[in-house]
Short mmCIF file of C-alpha atoms in Angstrom, two decimals:
data_model
loop_
_atom_site.label_atom_id
_atom_site.label_comp_id
_atom_site.label_asym_id
_atom_site.label_seq_id
_atom_site.Cartn_x
_atom_site.Cartn_y
_atom_site.Cartn_z
CA MET W 1 133.59 73.68 82.31
CA THR W 2 132.62 73.26 78.68
CA ALA W 3 133.82 71.34 75.66
CA ILE W 4 133.34 74.34 73.36
CA PRO W 5 136.64 76.06 72.54
CA GLN W 6 136.61 79.47 74.16
CA GLU W 7 137.57 81.43 71.09
CA ARG W 8 135.79 83.61 68.56
CA ARG W 9 135.66 82.04 65.10
CA LEU W 10 133.97 83.22 61.91
CA VAL W 11 133.73 80.71 59.07
CA THR W 12 130.76 82.26 57.23
CA ALA W 13 129.01 85.59 57.06
CA ILE W 14 126.72 86.32 60.03
CA PRO W 15 124.15 84.84 59.68
CA GLY W 16 125.49 81.83 57.77
CA PRO W 17 123.67 79.74 55.16
CA LYS W 18 122.25 77.18 57.61
CA SER W 19 120.93 79.96 59.84
CA VAL W 20 119.41 81.68 56.80
CA GLU W 21 117.65 78.44 55.87
CA LEU W 22 116.36 78.00 59.43
CA GLN W 23 115.20 81.60 59.44
CA GLU W 24 113.03 80.88 56.41
CA ARG W 25 111.44 77.96 58.28
CA ARG W 26 111.01 80.16 61.33
CA LEU W 27 109.22 82.88 59.38
CA ALA W 28 106.77 80.30 58.05
CA ALA W 29 106.05 78.68 61.41
CA VAL W 30 106.70 81.15 64.26
CA ALA W 31 104.45 84.11 65.03
CA ALA W 32 105.89 87.41 63.79
CA GLY W 33 105.47 89.01 67.21
CA VAL W 34 108.28 86.84 68.60
CA GLY W 35 111.39 88.76 67.57
CA SER W 36 115.10 87.95 67.71
CA THR W 37 118.07 90.23 68.21
CA LEU W 38 120.24 88.23 65.82
CA PRO W 39 118.87 85.48 63.49
CA VAL W 40 121.79 83.15 64.19
CA PHE W 41 120.62 79.70 65.25
CA THR W 42 122.47 78.21 68.19
CA ALA W 43 123.91 74.70 68.11
CA ARG W 44 125.91 74.76 71.35
CA ALA W 45 126.82 77.26 74.03
CA GLY W 46 129.08 77.32 77.05
CA GLY W 47 131.42 79.59 78.95
CA GLY W 48 131.52 82.85 77.03
CA ILE W 49 130.82 81.35 73.58
CA ILE W 50 127.73 80.66 71.45
CA GLU W 51 128.37 78.29 68.53
CA ASP W 52 125.88 78.48 65.67
CA VAL W 53 124.69 75.85 63.21
CA ASP W 54 127.24 77.06 60.65
CA GLY W 55 130.17 76.55 63.01
CA ASN W 56 130.69 80.21 63.84
CA ARG W 57 131.63 80.95 67.44
CA LEU W 58 130.37 84.24 68.85
CA ILE W 59 131.49 85.96 72.04
CA ASP W 60 128.43 86.16 74.27
CA PHE W 61 127.81 89.56 75.86
CA GLY W 62 124.13 88.79 76.45
CA SER W 63 123.80 85.60 78.54
CA GLY W 64 120.29 85.09 77.17
CA ILE W 65 119.41 88.43 78.87
CA ALA W 66 121.26 87.81 82.15
CA VAL W 67 120.11 84.19 82.45
CA THR W 68 123.19 82.02 81.85
CA SER W 69 125.35 83.76 84.44
CA VAL W 70 127.00 80.43 85.33
CA GLY W 71 127.40 79.59 81.64
CA ALA W 72 124.93 77.99 79.25
CA SER W 73 125.84 74.44 80.25
CA ALA W 74 127.36 74.67 83.72
CA GLU W 75 128.47 71.27 85.01
CA ALA W 76 126.51 71.40 88.27
CA VAL W 77 123.33 72.55 86.50
CA VAL W 78 123.57 69.77 83.92
CA ARG W 79 124.47 67.15 86.52
CA ARG W 80 121.64 67.97 88.90
CA ALA W 81 119.01 68.52 86.21
CA THR W 82 119.98 65.28 84.44
CA ALA W 83 119.64 63.30 87.65
CA GLN W 84 116.23 64.86 88.29
CA LEU W 85 115.08 64.09 84.73
CA ALA W 86 115.82 60.43 85.37
CA ASP W 87 113.71 60.42 88.55
CA PHE W 88 110.65 62.41 87.45
CA THR W 89 109.89 65.49 85.40
CA HIS W 90 106.69 66.66 87.08
CA THR W 91 104.13 65.89 89.74
CA CYS W 92 102.86 69.46 90.36
CA PHE W 93 104.00 70.70 93.74
CA MET W 94 100.38 71.53 94.58
CA VAL W 95 99.45 67.85 94.14
CA THR W 96 102.39 65.87 95.54
CA PRO W 97 105.34 68.02 96.66
CA TYR W 98 109.07 67.23 96.43
CA GLU W 99 112.24 68.19 98.27
CA GLY W 100 113.86 70.25 95.52
CA TYR W 101 111.22 72.98 95.75
CA VAL W 102 111.69 73.18 99.52
CA GLU W 103 115.47 73.28 99.19
CA VAL W 104 115.35 76.17 96.70
CA CYS W 105 113.12 78.10 99.11
CA GLU W 106 115.59 77.40 101.93
CA GLN W 107 118.46 78.69 99.80
CA LEU W 108 116.50 81.84 98.93
CA ALA W 109 115.81 82.50 102.61
CA GLU W 110 119.53 82.24 103.30
CA LEU W 111 120.78 84.31 100.36
CA THR W 112 118.33 87.23 100.23
CA PRO W 113 118.95 90.32 102.41
CA GLY W 114 117.76 90.47 106.01
CA ASP W 115 117.86 88.07 108.94
CA HIS W 116 114.09 87.96 109.49
CA ALA W 117 111.99 84.82 108.94
CA LYS W 118 111.38 84.36 105.20
CA LYS W 119 109.30 82.18 102.94
CA SER W 120 109.12 81.79 99.15
CA ALA W 121 106.77 80.73 96.39
CA LEU W 122 108.12 79.49 93.05
CA PHE W 123 106.84 80.25 89.55
CA ASN W 124 108.04 80.06 85.95
CA SER W 125 108.91 83.55 84.73
CA GLY W 126 109.86 86.97 86.00
CA ALA W 127 106.51 88.43 85.02
CA GLU W 128 104.75 85.71 87.02
CA ALA W 129 106.89 86.52 90.05
CA VAL W 130 106.07 90.23 89.87
CA GLU W 131 102.37 89.58 89.38
CA ASN W 132 102.31 87.27 92.39
CA ALA W 133 104.22 89.80 94.48
CA VAL W 134 101.37 92.23 93.80
CA LYS W 135 98.81 89.60 94.78
CA ILE W 136 100.66 88.90 98.02
CA ALA W 137 101.05 92.60 98.86
CA ARG W 138 97.36 93.24 98.26
CA ALA W 139 96.38 90.26 100.37
CA TYR W 140 98.60 91.47 103.22
CA THR W 141 97.74 95.17 103.19
CA LYS W 142 94.09 94.95 102.06
CA ARG W 143 94.94 97.85 99.71
CA THR W 144 94.89 98.03 95.92
CA ALA W 145 97.23 100.71 94.53
CA VAL W 146 100.65 99.80 93.15
CA VAL W 147 103.43 102.34 92.59
CA VAL W 148 106.12 101.87 89.95
CA PHE W 149 108.74 104.13 88.38
CA ASP W 150 109.69 105.88 85.17
CA HIS W 151 111.87 103.67 82.93
CA GLY W 152 110.86 100.50 84.81
CA TYR W 153 110.23 97.14 83.17
CA HIS W 154 108.36 94.32 84.89
CA GLY W 155 107.03 91.92 82.24
CA ARG W 156 104.61 91.15 79.42
CA THR W 157 101.46 89.89 81.16
CA ASN W 158 98.53 92.28 81.38
CA LEU W 159 99.32 93.46 84.89
CA THR W 160 103.07 93.65 84.34
CA MET W 161 102.59 95.56 81.07
CA ALA W 162 100.69 98.10 83.15
CA LEU W 163 103.66 98.22 85.53
CA THR W 164 106.13 98.65 82.66
CA ALA W 165 106.95 102.19 81.53
CA LYS W 166 107.98 101.76 77.90
CA ASN W 167 105.24 101.51 75.32
CA MET W 168 106.99 100.10 72.25
CA PRO W 169 107.40 97.18 71.84
CA TYR W 170 105.99 95.97 75.16
CA LYS W 171 102.56 97.61 75.39
CA GLN W 172 101.63 98.99 71.99
CA GLY W 173 98.20 97.69 70.91
CA PHE W 174 97.74 95.33 73.86
CA GLY W 175 95.54 97.40 76.19
CA PRO W 176 93.44 98.07 78.14
CA PHE W 177 95.73 97.44 81.08
CA ALA W 178 95.13 96.59 84.71
CA PRO W 179 94.00 99.54 86.86
CA GLU W 180 95.33 100.99 90.10
CA VAL W 181 98.92 101.34 88.81
CA TYR W 182 100.68 104.67 89.34
CA ARG W 183 104.05 105.83 87.97
CA VAL W 184 106.41 108.28 89.69
CA PRO W 185 109.89 109.70 88.92
CA VAL W 186 113.13 107.79 89.37
CA ALA W 187 116.58 109.25 90.08
CA TYR W 188 118.09 108.90 86.57
CA GLY W 189 121.32 110.71 87.36
CA TYR W 190 122.60 111.22 83.83
CA ARG W 191 119.38 112.91 82.75
CA TRP W 192 118.34 114.62 85.99
CA PRO W 193 117.72 118.33 85.21
CA THR W 194 119.73 119.73 88.14
CA GLY W 195 122.56 117.19 87.91
CA ALA W 196 123.28 113.69 89.13
CA GLU W 197 124.44 114.96 92.54
CA ASN W 198 120.90 116.23 93.26
CA ALA W 199 118.96 113.37 91.70
CA GLY W 200 118.65 111.10 94.73
CA ALA W 201 117.17 113.68 97.09
CA GLU W 202 115.06 115.53 94.54
CA ALA W 203 113.61 112.48 92.76
CA SER W 204 112.71 110.74 96.01
CA ALA W 205 111.02 113.91 97.29
CA GLN W 206 109.07 114.24 94.05
CA ALA W 207 108.04 110.58 94.06
CA ILE W 208 106.91 110.69 97.69
CA ASP W 209 105.03 113.94 97.09
CA GLN W 210 103.16 112.45 94.13
CA ILE W 211 102.30 109.29 96.03
CA THR W 212 101.04 111.28 99.00
CA LYS W 213 99.00 113.80 97.04
CA GLN W 214 97.78 111.82 94.03
CA ILE W 215 97.19 108.36 95.50
CA GLY W 216 97.32 108.56 99.28
CA ALA W 217 99.94 106.46 101.04
CA GLU W 218 97.18 104.67 102.94
CA ASN W 219 95.88 103.27 99.63
CA VAL W 220 99.20 101.85 98.39
CA ALA W 221 99.72 98.10 98.67
CA ALA W 222 103.17 97.92 97.09
CA ILE W 223 106.02 99.99 95.73
CA ILE W 224 107.95 98.01 93.10
CA ILE W 225 111.37 99.00 91.77
CA GLU W 226 114.36 97.41 90.07
CA PRO W 227 117.47 98.32 92.14
CA VAL W 228 119.19 98.66 88.77
CA LEU W 229 116.61 99.37 86.07
CA GLY W 230 117.20 96.87 83.29
CA GLU W 231 115.28 97.40 80.07
CA GLY W 232 115.04 101.11 80.89
CA GLY W 233 118.76 101.45 80.25
CA PHE W 234 120.75 99.94 83.16
CA ILE W 235 119.93 102.97 85.25
CA GLU W 236 121.39 102.96 88.77
CA PRO W 237 119.12 105.19 90.85
CA ALA W 238 121.26 107.97 92.30
CA LYS W 239 122.51 107.32 95.82
CA GLY W 240 119.98 107.98 98.53
CA PHE W 241 116.95 107.43 96.34
CA LEU W 242 116.27 103.78 97.20
CA PRO W 243 116.77 104.21 100.96
CA ALA W 244 114.37 107.18 100.98
CA ILE W 245 111.69 105.25 99.10
CA ALA W 246 112.17 102.17 101.31
CA ARG W 247 111.84 104.29 104.47
CA PHE W 248 108.67 105.91 103.15
CA ALA W 249 107.21 102.46 102.43
CA GLN W 250 108.10 101.21 105.90
CA ASP W 251 106.66 104.30 107.61
CA ASN W 252 103.36 103.91 105.75
CA GLY W 253 102.76 100.18 105.89
CA ILE W 254 103.53 99.72 102.20
CA VAL W 255 105.16 96.51 100.95
CA PHE W 256 108.52 97.42 99.36
CA VAL W 257 109.27 95.04 96.47
CA ALA W 258 112.74 94.79 94.92
CA ASP W 259 112.48 93.44 91.37
CA GLU W 260 115.85 91.65 91.08
CA ILE W 261 114.91 89.56 88.07
CA GLN W 262 117.71 90.93 85.89
CA SER W 263 120.07 92.22 88.59
CA GLY W 264 120.02 89.30 91.02
CA PHE W 265 122.23 86.28 91.62
CA CYS W 266 125.73 87.78 91.49
CA ARG W 267 125.07 89.84 88.36
CA THR W 268 126.07 93.14 89.99
CA GLY W 269 128.87 91.73 92.15
CA GLN W 270 126.56 91.09 95.09
CA TRP W 271 123.99 88.37 95.52
CA PHE W 272 121.34 91.06 95.04
CA ALA W 273 121.73 94.63 93.81
CA CYS W 274 119.63 96.11 96.63
CA GLU W 275 122.44 95.19 99.04
CA ASP W 276 124.53 98.06 97.65
CA GLU W 277 122.75 100.61 99.85
CA GLY W 278 121.73 98.18 102.57
CA ILE W 279 118.14 97.87 101.40
CA VAL W 280 116.21 95.00 102.97
CA PRO W 281 113.06 94.61 100.85
CA ASP W 282 109.83 93.18 102.20
CA LEU W 283 109.54 91.06 99.04
CA ILE W 284 112.13 90.28 96.39
CA THR W 285 111.35 88.84 92.96
CA THR W 286 113.92 86.69 91.16
CA ALA W 287 114.17 84.75 87.89
CA LYS W 288 116.65 84.84 84.97
CA GLY W 289 119.99 83.89 86.60
CA ILE W 290 118.36 81.72 89.27
CA ALA W 291 118.47 78.35 87.47
CA GLY W 292 121.25 78.35 84.88
CA GLY W 293 118.87 78.66 81.93
CA LEU W 294 115.91 76.61 83.12
CA PRO W 295 112.57 78.42 83.63
CA LEU W 296 112.14 79.28 87.29
CA SER W 297 111.20 82.38 89.28
CA ALA W 298 110.46 83.20 92.88
CA VAL W 299 108.90 85.63 95.29
CA THR W 300 110.77 85.65 98.61
CA GLY W 301 109.91 87.79 101.58
CA ARG W 302 108.90 88.31 105.16
CA ALA W 303 107.10 85.22 106.38
CA GLU W 304 104.07 87.12 107.69
CA ILE W 305 103.61 88.85 104.33
CA MET W 306 104.16 85.71 102.27
CA ASP W 307 101.60 83.86 104.42
CA ALA W 308 98.89 86.49 103.82
CA ALA W 309 97.50 84.74 100.74
CA HIS W 310 95.01 81.98 101.52
CA SER W 311 95.86 78.34 100.79
CA GLY W 312 95.42 77.70 97.07
CA GLY W 313 95.71 81.40 96.27
CA LEU W 314 99.24 81.02 94.94
CA GLY W 315 100.64 78.43 92.56
CA GLY W 316 100.50 77.22 89.00
CA THR W 317 100.81 73.88 87.27
CA TYR W 318 104.51 74.17 86.44
CA GLY W 319 105.61 76.55 89.19
CA GLY W 320 108.79 75.23 90.81
CA ASN W 321 109.19 72.44 88.28
CA PRO W 322 111.49 69.75 89.76
CA VAL W 323 114.02 69.88 86.92
CA ALA W 324 114.20 73.68 87.13
CA CYS W 325 114.64 73.46 90.90
CA ALA W 326 117.52 71.05 90.39
CA GLY W 327 119.04 73.50 87.93
CA ALA W 328 118.71 76.30 90.47
CA LEU W 329 120.51 74.29 93.12
CA GLY W 330 123.27 73.60 90.59
CA ALA W 331 123.49 77.28 89.66
CA ILE W 332 123.72 78.37 93.30
CA GLU W 333 126.36 75.70 93.92
CA THR W 334 128.37 77.10 91.01
CA MET W 335 128.00 80.70 92.17
CA ARG W 336 129.31 79.78 95.60
CA GLU W 337 132.17 77.53 94.45
CA LEU W 338 133.47 79.94 91.79
CA ASP W 339 132.79 83.10 93.84
CA LEU W 340 130.94 84.67 90.95
CA ASN W 341 130.39 87.89 92.88
CA LYS W 342 134.15 88.40 92.79
CA LYS W 343 134.23 87.55 89.08
CA ALA W 344 131.43 90.04 88.38
CA LYS W 345 133.39 92.78 90.12
CA ARG W 346 136.45 91.96 88.02
CA ILE W 347 134.33 92.15 84.85
CA GLU W 348 133.22 95.61 85.96
CA GLU W 349 136.83 96.72 86.45
CA VAL W 350 137.85 95.55 82.99
CA MET W 351 134.79 96.78 81.13
CA LYS W 352 134.53 100.22 82.73
CA ALA W 353 138.23 100.92 82.21
CA ARG W 354 138.02 99.91 78.55
CA LEU W 355 134.76 101.78 77.90
CA GLU W 356 135.99 104.96 79.58
CA GLY W 357 139.15 104.64 77.51
CA MET W 358 137.07 104.46 74.34
CA ARG W 359 135.13 107.54 75.36
CA ALA W 360 138.35 109.44 76.00
CA LYS W 361 140.35 108.58 72.88
CA LEU W 362 138.03 107.76 70.00
CA PRO W 363 137.51 110.53 67.43
CA ASN W 364 133.75 110.18 67.85
CA GLY W 365 133.96 109.17 71.50
CA GLY W 366 131.50 111.95 72.14
CA LEU W 367 128.86 109.40 71.20
CA ILE W 368 129.33 107.84 74.63
CA GLY W 369 127.40 110.07 76.98
CA ASP W 370 127.53 107.80 80.02
CA VAL W 371 129.29 104.62 81.15
CA ARG W 372 127.39 102.99 83.99
CA GLY W 373 126.35 99.84 85.78
CA ARG W 374 127.73 97.43 88.35
CA GLY W 375 129.38 94.06 88.12
CA ALA W 376 128.62 92.33 84.85
CA MET W 377 125.62 94.60 84.22
CA ILE W 378 127.34 97.42 82.32
CA ALA W 379 126.02 99.85 79.70
CA ILE W 380 126.94 102.84 77.58
CA GLU W 381 124.36 105.47 76.71
CA LEU W 382 124.85 106.85 73.21
CA VAL W 383 124.10 110.48 72.42
CA LYS W 384 124.61 112.92 69.60
CA PRO W 385 128.07 114.44 70.19
CA GLY W 386 128.07 117.61 72.22
CA THR W 387 124.53 116.98 73.51
CA LYS W 388 122.54 114.58 75.64
CA ASP W 389 120.12 113.93 72.78
CA PRO W 390 119.53 110.16 72.52
CA HIS W 391 121.18 108.51 69.51
CA PRO W 392 119.37 105.19 68.94
CA GLU W 393 120.72 104.94 65.38
CA ALA W 394 124.27 104.77 66.75
CA ALA W 395 123.26 101.98 69.13
CA THR W 396 121.73 100.03 66.25
CA ARG W 397 124.76 100.51 64.02
CA LEU W 398 127.23 99.53 66.73
CA ALA W 399 125.26 96.41 67.60
CA LYS W 400 125.12 95.37 63.94
CA ALA W 401 128.84 95.95 63.51
CA CYS W 402 129.61 93.82 66.57
CA HIS W 403 127.28 91.06 65.39
CA ALA W 404 128.95 90.94 61.99
CA GLU W 405 132.29 90.39 63.71
CA GLY W 406 131.03 87.66 66.02
CA VAL W 407 130.21 89.54 69.24
CA LEU W 408 126.64 89.35 70.52
CA VAL W 409 125.57 92.59 72.21
CA LEU W 410 122.12 93.84 73.15
CA THR W 411 120.47 97.24 73.11
CA CYS W 412 117.96 98.66 75.58
CA GLY W 413 116.80 101.95 77.08
CA THR W 414 113.62 103.96 77.04
CA TYR W 415 115.08 105.88 74.09
CA GLY W 416 116.63 102.80 72.41
CA ASN W 417 120.09 104.36 72.71
CA VAL W 418 121.82 102.11 75.23
CA LEU W 419 124.22 99.26 74.50
CA ARG W 420 124.12 96.82 77.40
CA PHE W 421 126.65 94.16 78.29
CA LEU W 422 125.65 91.05 80.23
CA PRO W 423 128.50 88.57 79.75
CA PRO W 424 128.37 85.23 81.54
CA LEU W 425 130.14 85.60 84.87
CA VAL W 426 132.39 82.69 83.89
CA ILE W 427 133.69 84.37 80.72
CA GLY W 428 137.46 84.36 80.32
CA GLU W 429 139.18 87.72 80.56
CA ASP W 430 140.79 87.17 77.16
CA LEU W 431 137.37 86.79 75.54
CA LEU W 432 136.06 89.80 77.45
CA ASN W 433 138.86 91.97 76.12
CA GLU W 434 138.56 90.57 72.60
CA GLY W 435 134.87 91.45 72.56
CA LEU W 436 135.70 94.96 73.71
CA ASP W 437 138.35 95.18 70.96
CA VAL W 438 135.62 94.45 68.42
CA LEU W 439 133.38 97.11 69.96
CA GLU W 440 136.20 99.66 69.89
CA GLN W 441 136.82 98.92 66.24
CA ALA W 442 133.11 99.27 65.53
CA PHE W 443 133.21 102.87 66.74
CA THR W 444 135.57 103.77 63.92
CA GLY W 445 132.98 102.71 61.34
CA ILE W 446 129.97 104.75 62.44
#
């Protein structure tokens, strides 16, 4: 699969001297608003390993934020993209089209939930996909309001910042934002006041009540939700919540949009996370894992909804770039051949067992308030022991300790107190366990 040895190796401090030198160049040339989790400069990556310019090899529990699910240099992605590079890099599909774009749309129609007629439009980023889903829903319904949820994240463009719940760092200082966006409660089981067992029914009732009374269902074009909320903290809405919201949308002529940008393409052990409760969305947005690391996104949905926008109303110069489309076909080929849904489920088994074990036996295991997630989209929420008070400092310290020992982990959460784990679905089980060993050791030092 990859020529990079699949083993953790530290030959310098993290970051090493070459990375430190590159960081100085970066600070002089790159805008300060573009941050980095870890200032280690990558030389190669593959499988479950990132190798830096100093020769250190880090275990990758981030996958470029759920992008390199098939690995950072999957053979089929490289093979197909290389062949496409040799033929042509761009024509603009809106000028002279090409087969790869069509083939990706055909694959999306086959893979996404539901047996109805489907069509797709391709773009570059997740935010673009979400923004175009709103355009399509408004064109179809002739309505303007858009409903989103507490703890949701949908992107960094003006409209998708408005859709996103968390202010810092995504929205602070960048307003005013697009109008006609309304936020309602989500069934966050761990933090639901009357307990997780009541969250699904109570949160859906509250959300529907707010929509009905404060907006008017007849004014709502789209309801947009992540079936597993990503940046908000890997929150799985309590059971029953998504079906209730989807039924409400269907009963009121509202376009139900599943934002599967982080959770899609085998990440949760199913092709798409909304399948877990049998949800068939009207529109589904995808990106990240779709193309093995190449920039591509999509809106896929019911043909009559997708066709609502007039000719020329959707598109973009680079949308559905031919090389990215080739990469997507290679990524999908890899997902099928390696049965990456099965591998994601095995990752969940290993990680949840280990993380629950840490919570049970560590002296300060009380820091772990919740272990949650599905497939290879797993998180721990860190709290002050004996409470549910968020403990973002613990998340920061744990992440730094893991980084120093050569394991790349990411934080997230509305309160900044969640450690999230997004390993490549092709990671070896030995590396997975070694990374968890490092995390377990890190708990003893905080």
